[in-house]
Coordinates of C-alpha atoms in Angstrom, one line a residue:
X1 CA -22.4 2.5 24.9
X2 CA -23.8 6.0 23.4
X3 CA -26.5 4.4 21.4
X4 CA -24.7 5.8 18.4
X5 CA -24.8 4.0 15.1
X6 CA -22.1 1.5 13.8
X7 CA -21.5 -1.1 11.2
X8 CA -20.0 -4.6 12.1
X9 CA -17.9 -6.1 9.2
X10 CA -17.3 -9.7 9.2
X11 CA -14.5 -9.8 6.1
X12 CA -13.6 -13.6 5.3
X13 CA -10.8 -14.4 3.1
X14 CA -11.9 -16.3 -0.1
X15 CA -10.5 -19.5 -0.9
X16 CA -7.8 -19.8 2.3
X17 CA -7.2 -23.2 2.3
X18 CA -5.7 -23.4 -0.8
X19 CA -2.9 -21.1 0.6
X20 CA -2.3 -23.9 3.6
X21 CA -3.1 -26.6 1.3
X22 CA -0.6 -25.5 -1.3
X23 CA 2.1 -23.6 0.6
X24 CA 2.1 -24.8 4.1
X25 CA 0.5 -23.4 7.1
X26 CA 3.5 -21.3 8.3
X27 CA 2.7 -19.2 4.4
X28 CA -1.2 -19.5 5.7
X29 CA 0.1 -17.6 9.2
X30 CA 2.0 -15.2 7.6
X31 CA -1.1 -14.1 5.0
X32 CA -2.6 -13.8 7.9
X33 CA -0.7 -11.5 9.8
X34 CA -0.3 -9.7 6.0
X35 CA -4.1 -9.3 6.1
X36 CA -4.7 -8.0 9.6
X37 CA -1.9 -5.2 8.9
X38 CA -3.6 -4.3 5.9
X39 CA -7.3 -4.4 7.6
X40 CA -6.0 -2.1 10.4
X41 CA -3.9 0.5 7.9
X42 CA -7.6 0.9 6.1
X43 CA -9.6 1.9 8.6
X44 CA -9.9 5.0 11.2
X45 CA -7.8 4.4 14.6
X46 CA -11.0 5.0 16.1
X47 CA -12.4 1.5 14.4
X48 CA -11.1 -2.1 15.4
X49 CA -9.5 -4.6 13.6
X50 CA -10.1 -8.4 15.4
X51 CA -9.6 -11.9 14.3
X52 CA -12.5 -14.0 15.1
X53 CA -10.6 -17.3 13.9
X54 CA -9.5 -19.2 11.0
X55 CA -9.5 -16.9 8.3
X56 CA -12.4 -14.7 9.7
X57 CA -12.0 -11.0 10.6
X58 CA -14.3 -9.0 12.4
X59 CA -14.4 -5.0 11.6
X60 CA -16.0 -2.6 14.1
X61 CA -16.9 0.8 12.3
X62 CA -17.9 3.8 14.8
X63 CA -20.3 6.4 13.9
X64 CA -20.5 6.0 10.3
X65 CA -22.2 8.7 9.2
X66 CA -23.9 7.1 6.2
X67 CA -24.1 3.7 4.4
X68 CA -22.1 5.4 1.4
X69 CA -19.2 5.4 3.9
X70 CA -19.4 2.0 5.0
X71 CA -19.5 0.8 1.5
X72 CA -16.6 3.4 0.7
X73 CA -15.0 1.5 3.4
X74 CA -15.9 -2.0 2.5
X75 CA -14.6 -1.3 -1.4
X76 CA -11.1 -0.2 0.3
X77 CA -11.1 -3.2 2.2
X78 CA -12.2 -5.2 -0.6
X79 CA -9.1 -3.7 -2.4
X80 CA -6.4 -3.8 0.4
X81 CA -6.6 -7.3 0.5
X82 CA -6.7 -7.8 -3.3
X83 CA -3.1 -7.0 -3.6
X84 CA -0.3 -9.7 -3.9
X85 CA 0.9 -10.8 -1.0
X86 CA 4.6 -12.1 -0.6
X87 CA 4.7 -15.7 0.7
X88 CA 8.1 -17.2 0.9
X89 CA 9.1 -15.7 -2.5
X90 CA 5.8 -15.9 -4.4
X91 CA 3.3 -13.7 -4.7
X92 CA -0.2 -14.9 -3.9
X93 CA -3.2 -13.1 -4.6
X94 CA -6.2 -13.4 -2.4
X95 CA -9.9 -12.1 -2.4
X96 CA -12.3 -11.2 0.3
X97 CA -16.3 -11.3 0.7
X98 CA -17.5 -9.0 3.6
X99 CA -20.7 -8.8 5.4
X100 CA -22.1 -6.1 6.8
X101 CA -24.9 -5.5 9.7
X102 CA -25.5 -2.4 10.9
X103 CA -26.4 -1.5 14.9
X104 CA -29.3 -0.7 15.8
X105 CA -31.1 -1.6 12.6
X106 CA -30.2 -5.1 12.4
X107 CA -29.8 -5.8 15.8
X108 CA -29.2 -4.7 19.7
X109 CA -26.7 -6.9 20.4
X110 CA -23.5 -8.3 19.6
X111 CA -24.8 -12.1 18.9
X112 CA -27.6 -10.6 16.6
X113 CA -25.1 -8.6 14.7
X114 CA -22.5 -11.3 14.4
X115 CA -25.2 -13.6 12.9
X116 CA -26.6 -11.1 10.5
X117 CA -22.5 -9.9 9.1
X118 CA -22.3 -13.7 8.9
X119 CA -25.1 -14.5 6.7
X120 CA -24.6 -11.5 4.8
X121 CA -20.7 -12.6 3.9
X122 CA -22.2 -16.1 3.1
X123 CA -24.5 -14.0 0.8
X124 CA -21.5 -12.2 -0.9
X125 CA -19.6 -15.6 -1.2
X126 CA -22.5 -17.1 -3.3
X127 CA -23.1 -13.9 -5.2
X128 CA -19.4 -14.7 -6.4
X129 CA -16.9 -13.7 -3.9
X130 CA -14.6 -10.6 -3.8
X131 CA -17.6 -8.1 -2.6
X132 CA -19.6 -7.1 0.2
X133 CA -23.2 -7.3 1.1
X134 CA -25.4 -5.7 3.4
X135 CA -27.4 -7.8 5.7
X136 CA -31.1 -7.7 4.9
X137 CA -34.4 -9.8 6.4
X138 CA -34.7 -11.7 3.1
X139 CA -31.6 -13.3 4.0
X140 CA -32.1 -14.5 7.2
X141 CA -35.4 -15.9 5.8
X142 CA -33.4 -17.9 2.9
X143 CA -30.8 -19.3 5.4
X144 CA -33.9 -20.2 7.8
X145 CA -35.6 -22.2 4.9
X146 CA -32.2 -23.6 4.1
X147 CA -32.3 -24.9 7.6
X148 CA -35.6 -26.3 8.0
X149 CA -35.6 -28.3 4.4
X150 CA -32.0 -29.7 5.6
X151 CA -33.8 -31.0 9.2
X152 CA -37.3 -31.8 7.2
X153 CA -34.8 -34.0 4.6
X154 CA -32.9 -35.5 7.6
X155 CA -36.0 -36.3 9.4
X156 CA -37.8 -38.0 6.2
X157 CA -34.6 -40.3 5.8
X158 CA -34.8 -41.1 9.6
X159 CA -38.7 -42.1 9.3
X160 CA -37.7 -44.4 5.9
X161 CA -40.1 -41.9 4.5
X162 CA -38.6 -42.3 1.0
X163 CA -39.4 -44.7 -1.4
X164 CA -36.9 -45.8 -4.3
X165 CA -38.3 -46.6 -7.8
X166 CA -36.0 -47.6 -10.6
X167 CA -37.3 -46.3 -13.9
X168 CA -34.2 -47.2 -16.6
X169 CA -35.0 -45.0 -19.2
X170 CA -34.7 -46.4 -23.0
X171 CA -34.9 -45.9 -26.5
X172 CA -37.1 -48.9 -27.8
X173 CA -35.5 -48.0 -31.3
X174 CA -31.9 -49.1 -30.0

């Protein structure tokens, strides 16, 4: 609205579906509601906490003044979630990977900056989970290559534009 800097977290919890798949869903819901209190408790009341769905949260950081206090931020996020969580009598530790784009330079609007916080927490998750990254043009350009090998590989199987050798490989000895 001001044209004011802000950062735009997308925090996604790390291996959810073991908690449903293990415990139950009701356990899932209730980690759930155990993260977003903790999200909210961690950040200014000027920020915003939101659930985007599933086991996504979105993070809305006004006016941070530099990038050292968005990662401060991120780490104490990072660590929030980190601590055990009481589900039905056991505690159940989770982890978080978190994403960050930053408005206006990687993006002027809200679908620009989702996508980029997304592909940067897809970028933290196969760096090894539990950390945050920020967004960068190098990304976007892996995920884009990703993308058009995937259609290129679809469209080659499509056209029977593969051909199958079988080359056994032996030992003449045995």
């Amino acid at each position: 609205r001001h044209g004011q800097q802000f950062a735009l977290l997308m925090v996604d919890l790390d291996n959810f579906k073991w908690v449903n798949d293990s415990l139950g869903h009701a356990s899932g819901d209730k980690l759930l509601i155990t993260v977003a209190e903790r999200l909210t408790a961690t950040v200014r009341s000027s920020d915003t906490v939101a659930r985007l769905g599933g086991d996504e949260f979105v993070v809305l950081l006004l006016q941070p003044r530099t990038n050292q206090e968005i990662i401060q931020i991120a780490e104490k996020l990072i660590e929030a979630v980190a601590q055990p969580a009481d589900l039905g009598g056991q505690s159940f530790h989770v982890t978080t990977s978190i994403g960050i784009s930053v408005y206006p330079h990687d993006g002027g609007e809200a679908a620009t900056l989702l996508k980029h916080a997304d592909t940067a927490m897809y970028a933290a998750k196969a760096q090894g989970k539990n950390q945050y990254r920020f967004f960068d043009q190098a990304m976007n350009k892996a995920a884009t290559e990703r993308l058009e090998l995937e259609r290129d590989l679809r469209q080659a199987v499509r056209n029977n534009q593969f051909v199958l050798y079988f080359q056994p490989k032996l030992c003449l000895r045995t």
